[in-house]
Amino acid sequence: MRFLTLLALSVGMAVHAMAWDLSEHPAATGEWGYRPMNGATASINPPPFTWRPENNAVAYNLEVAADADFAALVHVVEKTRWSAHCPDKPLPHGRYFWRYRAWNETGAPSNWSSVRRFDVPDGLTIYPMPPLSELLKRIPAEHPRLFFRPEQVAHLRELAGDALADQWQKLLERANALLANPPDTSEPPKYPEGTEHKGEQWRKIWWGNRVHAINVTDAAATLAFVYRLTGEDNYGAAARDLIMAFCEWDPKGSTNYTYNDEAAMPLLYYPSRAYTWAYDAFSPEDRNRIKEVMAVRGTDCFNHLRNHLWRPYGSHSNRAWHWLGEVATAFYDEIADAPAWLEFSMTVFYTCYPVWGGADGGWHEGQAYWSSYLSRFMYWAMVMDSIYGINAFDKPFFKKAGDFGMYTCPPRTKTGAFGDQAILSDSMRIASFMGLMAAAANNPHWQWYAEQHGDVGPGGYFGFLVSAQGRGCVAQPPAALPSSCVFGDVGLAVLNTNLLDGTDNIQVHFKSSPYGRQSHGYNANNAFLLNLRGERALIRSGRRDIHGSPHHQKWMWETKSDNAILVNGAGQYPHTHQALGKITHFYTSEELDVVTGEAGESYRHLERWTRRILFFKPDVILIHDVLTASEPSTYQWLLHAQTPFTLGNRDISWKGAQGRLDIHFLKPASLVFSQTDEFDVPPHKWAFSLEEWHFTAATQKPETKMDFVTLIRVDNTTVQTAIEENDSGGTTVSLARPDENMTVYLGEHEFRVNTRATSKTFTAP
């Protein structure tokens, strides 16, 4: 016995000696970080946990306790392969502590991590993640397994013959057209040797292969859906033929994930839908071949996403994970790794999605990518709801997500938002998506928005399934809501005079983002946009010919393309999280909106750039810029428009079809004006021609401190202006309308505004 005791002691000491230290250095740019952070207050219950992954780790332990000594454990994860975890039960409100450790390939545990403290207040949204074992139990044993369950097929058939007969008829017409004229199933080509990367030929193949892949596999999914509801063999056989032709494509070839992810991603979800809906139309040999192909494609996608839980800011990855979830759901008992893919996808959703926004519903990547990515997410939202009983719209972000579209793009607004490709977005384009979210969230304002555009919902099998859910709400205009809004989590303020009608709206967008200028939200911090009656007036300049092109990188990603400020001719850190901004003040009322942003950290040699915008609704905008540089510098104040400015001595004007702007530079006294319609790097000639004008108001004498005071009048509104320098170093601006006098004091560390209805002081934080 003594020998066994000594042996056990020596083994225990050996294991302890083998313990190793974790890599707990702070999160770098592009990393999600330790969550909950030490001292954080949770915003959802239970809070999700994330920690730095270890290169040699095969599993992790997590402990959550009510005391720092971990004697009162409240949640324990013995082994998880992921460096993130969401508990399956909420925590009672109170103070907690958490730590983790890792296990390496030899079975040796690391030392425990640092202990981090967090608080869970009462009243939070309860949103636990079901464990994998429970998720697997919820998937039907039989097919179909995506969007609807076997027991729902009979009800869908009833709707097709009755309440949804019109939609069903359109779907049948589409399926019959595919029977008569099936798509080309030839394998998409690779890039010929010598193809210029990002050039015209490259783009045609890159995007053309995506379109080709969708044509084949979405056709198969449509036919499979019709087969499932009709039971008619011709639809099932046609779906089978398309999927088997797709299976002849080399999954490591032109549609491989690393070769062309835009072509690869549709080949995750469309075949999965076709497989589960037309399951009976495939022979056992067919199914084995499909499983082989989908296992390769799923593995390639998962390998690309493997580090997504810690580095979740990759734009394309933020839709790939839920496409992988569809594969995992359809093949959960047929592909060996599918359960792991399912757990991974759900862990992404519960711990780090959405990555681009918070509880106020904003979206860092801008209006176009907001609608593009979240409309794709709606497929997964339906899968989660119908198969797993999880309502995505119970999550705080989704309860507010539609506000982003409603405020940035009121009805009949053509365009004019920040973010990549926003020029292509308008209120009509997002109306159907707003209707989808309205139904899911039961939000009457979003439903009203959709109805303003005559939205009847999406088409195809997805539209049929949306209608079959029968969810909806009575539309209500947002007349009682403030017309302006701030999305503080992403650093965007939108100032409107009319939230109900874009054609009668004067609108200011202002960005100063803690996300910086990364990904598709690359516009400069403290930049602003001005839209008149639903159309662009003072714009963000440039238009993407192809992502990553010289024009995209060297013009649009640079500060010179925005209504912002250059220092010594140089802009902010381009296209990076390093360029940090923050909205420090926001105030809204019927007559006055105020927003302030700080963007000094966005520049290499700038200690401070505070931009204050005071919008005296509906037609007077006062902008105050306060800058401090680390060395004497010159400053260039920029504007952009689609037509030229008329330049004066201390003022300029601009006129477009939608209205007129008069812009007065009240301070500093000596500025040199210039404008050009040239781009340093224009778009590719094969893409399109682009005419825009770029105005600069430049200081001449290098100074460490500078402030600009600029007044914008809309449509010749009458405003008498007086400016006075104060002994304190501040500036008083007096504005006189025919029926009102307004006074603004602009100091270095505070500003005050007095109007007939408002008297407020704003102090620098």
CSV table of N, CA and C in Angstrom, one decimal, residues 97-153:
chain,number,residue,atom,x,y,z
A,97,PHE,N,-16.5,34.7,-11.5
A,97,PHE,CA,-15.1,34.7,-11.9
A,97,PHE,C,-14.9,33.5,-12.9
A,98,TRP,N,-14.0,33.7,-13.9
A,98,TRP,CA,-13.8,32.6,-14.8
A,98,TRP,C,-12.4,32.4,-15.1
A,99,ARG,N,-12.0,31.1,-15.5
A,99,ARG,CA,-10.7,30.8,-15.9
A,99,ARG,C,-10.8,29.6,-16.8
A,100,TYR,N,-9.7,29.3,-17.5
A,100,TYR,CA,-9.6,28.2,-18.5
A,100,TYR,C,-8.2,27.6,-18.4
A,101,ARG,N,-8.1,26.4,-18.9
A,101,ARG,CA,-6.8,25.8,-19.2
A,101,ARG,C,-6.9,24.9,-20.4
A,102,ALA,N,-5.8,24.5,-21.0
A,102,ALA,CA,-5.8,23.8,-22.2
A,102,ALA,C,-5.1,22.4,-22.0
A,103,TRP,N,-5.3,21.5,-22.9
A,103,TRP,CA,-4.7,20.2,-22.9
A,103,TRP,C,-3.9,20.0,-24.2
A,104,ASN,N,-2.7,19.6,-24.2
A,104,ASN,CA,-2.0,19.4,-25.4
A,104,ASN,C,-2.1,18.0,-25.9
A,105,GLU,N,-1.4,17.7,-27.0
A,105,GLU,CA,-1.5,16.4,-27.7
A,105,GLU,C,-1.0,15.3,-26.9
A,106,THR,N,-0.1,15.6,-25.9
A,106,THR,CA,0.5,14.5,-25.1
A,106,THR,C,-0.4,14.2,-23.9
A,107,GLY,N,-1.5,15.0,-23.7
A,107,GLY,CA,-2.4,14.8,-22.6
A,107,GLY,C,-2.0,15.6,-21.4
A,108,ALA,N,-1.0,16.5,-21.5
A,108,ALA,CA,-0.6,17.4,-20.4
A,108,ALA,C,-1.4,18.7,-20.3
A,109,PRO,N,-1.9,19.0,-19.1
A,109,PRO,CA,-2.7,20.2,-19.0
A,109,PRO,C,-1.8,21.4,-18.8
A,110,SER,N,-2.3,22.6,-19.2
A,110,SER,CA,-1.6,23.8,-19.0
A,110,SER,C,-1.9,24.2,-17.5
A,111,ASN,N,-1.2,25.3,-17.1
A,111,ASN,CA,-1.6,25.9,-15.9
A,111,ASN,C,-2.9,26.7,-16.1
A,112,TRP,N,-3.6,27.0,-15.1
A,112,TRP,CA,-4.9,27.7,-15.2
A,112,TRP,C,-4.5,29.1,-15.7
A,113,SER,N,-5.5,29.7,-16.4
A,113,SER,CA,-5.3,31.1,-16.9
A,113,SER,C,-5.4,32.1,-15.8
A,114,SER,N,-5.2,33.3,-16.1
A,114,SER,CA,-5.6,34.4,-15.2
A,114,SER,C,-7.1,34.3,-14.9
A,115,VAL,N,-7.4,34.8,-13.7
A,115,VAL,CA,-8.8,34.8,-13.3
A,115,VAL,C,-9.4,36.2,-13.8
A,116,ARG,N,-10.5,36.1,-14.4
A,116,ARG,CA,-11.2,37.3,-14.9
A,116,ARG,C,-12.6,37.4,-14.2
A,117,ARG,N,-12.9,38.6,-13.8
A,117,ARG,CA,-14.2,38.9,-13.0
A,117,ARG,C,-15.2,39.5,-14.0
A,118,PHE,N,-16.5,39.1,-13.8
A,118,PHE,CA,-17.6,39.8,-14.5
A,118,PHE,C,-18.8,39.8,-13.7
A,119,ASP,N,-19.7,40.7,-14.0
A,119,ASP,CA,-21.0,40.8,-13.3
A,119,ASP,C,-22.2,40.5,-14.2
A,120,VAL,N,-23.2,39.8,-13.7
A,120,VAL,CA,-24.4,39.5,-14.4
A,120,VAL,C,-25.5,40.3,-13.7
A,121,PRO,N,-26.0,41.4,-14.3
A,121,PRO,CA,-27.1,42.1,-13.7
A,121,PRO,C,-28.4,41.4,-13.9
A,122,ASP,N,-29.4,41.8,-13.2
A,122,ASP,CA,-30.7,41.2,-13.3
A,122,ASP,C,-31.4,41.8,-14.6
A,123,GLY,N,-32.3,41.1,-15.2
A,123,GLY,CA,-33.1,41.6,-16.2
A,123,GLY,C,-32.6,41.4,-17.6
A,124,LEU,N,-31.5,40.7,-17.8
A,124,LEU,CA,-30.9,40.5,-19.1
A,124,LEU,C,-31.7,39.5,-19.9
A,125,THR,N,-31.5,39.6,-21.3
A,125,THR,CA,-32.1,38.6,-22.1
A,125,THR,C,-31.5,37.2,-21.8
A,126,ILE,N,-32.3,36.2,-21.6
A,126,ILE,CA,-31.9,34.9,-21.3
A,126,ILE,C,-31.7,34.1,-22.7
A,127,TYR,N,-30.5,33.7,-23.0
A,127,TYR,CA,-30.2,33.1,-24.3
A,127,TYR,C,-29.1,32.1,-24.2
A,128,PRO,N,-29.4,30.9,-23.5
A,128,PRO,CA,-28.4,29.9,-23.4
A,128,PRO,C,-28.3,29.0,-24.7
A,129,MET,N,-27.2,28.4,-24.9
A,129,MET,CA,-27.0,27.6,-26.1
A,129,MET,C,-27.2,26.1,-25.7
A,130,PRO,N,-28.1,25.4,-26.4
A,130,PRO,CA,-28.3,24.0,-26.1
A,130,PRO,C,-27.0,23.2,-26.4
A,131,PRO,N,-26.7,22.2,-25.6
A,131,PRO,CA,-25.5,21.4,-25.8
A,131,PRO,C,-25.6,20.6,-27.1
A,132,LEU,N,-24.5,20.1,-27.6
A,132,LEU,CA,-24.5,19.4,-28.9
A,132,LEU,C,-25.5,18.2,-28.8
A,133,SER,N,-25.5,17.5,-27.7
A,133,SER,CA,-26.3,16.3,-27.6
A,133,SER,C,-27.8,16.6,-27.8
A,134,GLU,N,-28.2,17.8,-27.2
A,134,GLU,CA,-29.6,18.2,-27.4
A,134,GLU,C,-29.8,18.7,-28.8
A,135,LEU,N,-28.9,19.4,-29.4
A,135,LEU,CA,-29.1,19.8,-30.8
A,135,LEU,C,-29.3,18.6,-31.7
A,136,LEU,N,-28.5,17.6,-31.5
A,136,LEU,CA,-28.6,16.4,-32.4
A,136,LEU,C,-29.9,15.7,-32.2
A,137,LYS,N,-30.4,15.7,-31.0
A,137,LYS,CA,-31.8,15.1,-30.8
A,137,LYS,C,-32.9,15.8,-31.5
A,138,ARG,N,-32.7,17.1,-31.7
A,138,ARG,CA,-33.7,17.9,-32.4
A,138,ARG,C,-33.8,17.8,-33.9
A,139,ILE,N,-32.8,17.3,-34.5
A,139,ILE,CA,-32.7,17.1,-35.9
A,139,ILE,C,-33.6,15.8,-36.3
A,140,PRO,N,-34.5,15.9,-37.2
A,140,PRO,CA,-35.3,14.8,-37.6
A,140,PRO,C,-34.4,13.6,-38.0
A,141,ALA,N,-34.8,12.4,-37.6
A,141,ALA,CA,-34.1,11.2,-38.1
A,141,ALA,C,-34.3,11.0,-39.6
A,142,GLU,N,-35.4,11.3,-40.1
A,142,GLU,CA,-35.7,11.2,-41.5
A,142,GLU,C,-35.5,12.6,-42.2
A,143,HIS,N,-35.5,12.5,-43.5
A,143,HIS,CA,-35.5,13.7,-44.3
A,143,HIS,C,-36.9,14.2,-44.6
A,144,PRO,N,-37.1,15.5,-44.8
A,144,PRO,CA,-36.2,16.6,-44.9
A,144,PRO,C,-35.7,17.1,-43.5
A,145,ARG,N,-34.6,17.8,-43.6
A,145,ARG,CA,-34.0,18.3,-42.3
A,145,ARG,C,-33.6,19.8,-42.4
A,146,LEU,N,-33.9,20.5,-43.5
A,146,LEU,CA,-33.6,21.9,-43.6
A,146,LEU,C,-34.9,22.7,-43.9
A,147,PHE,N,-35.2,23.7,-43.1
A,147,PHE,CA,-36.3,24.7,-43.3
A,147,PHE,C,-37.6,24.1,-42.9
A,148,PHE,N,-37.8,22.8,-43.0
A,148,PHE,CA,-39.1,22.2,-42.6
A,148,PHE,C,-38.8,20.8,-42.2
A,149,ARG,N,-39.7,20.2,-41.4
A,149,ARG,CA,-39.5,18.9,-40.9
A,149,ARG,C,-40.5,17.9,-41.6
A,150,PRO,N,-40.2,16.6,-41.6
A,150,PRO,CA,-41.1,15.6,-42.3
A,150,PRO,C,-42.5,15.8,-41.9
A,151,GLU,N,-42.8,16.0,-40.6
A,151,GLU,CA,-44.2,16.1,-40.2
A,151,GLU,C,-44.9,17.4,-40.7
A,152,GLN,N,-44.2,18.3,-41.3
A,152,GLN,CA,-44.7,19.6,-41.8
A,152,GLN,C,-45.1,19.5,-43.3
A,153,VAL,N,-44.6,18.4,-44.0
A,153,VAL,CA,-44.8,18.3,-45.4
A,153,VAL,C,-46.3,18.4,-45.8
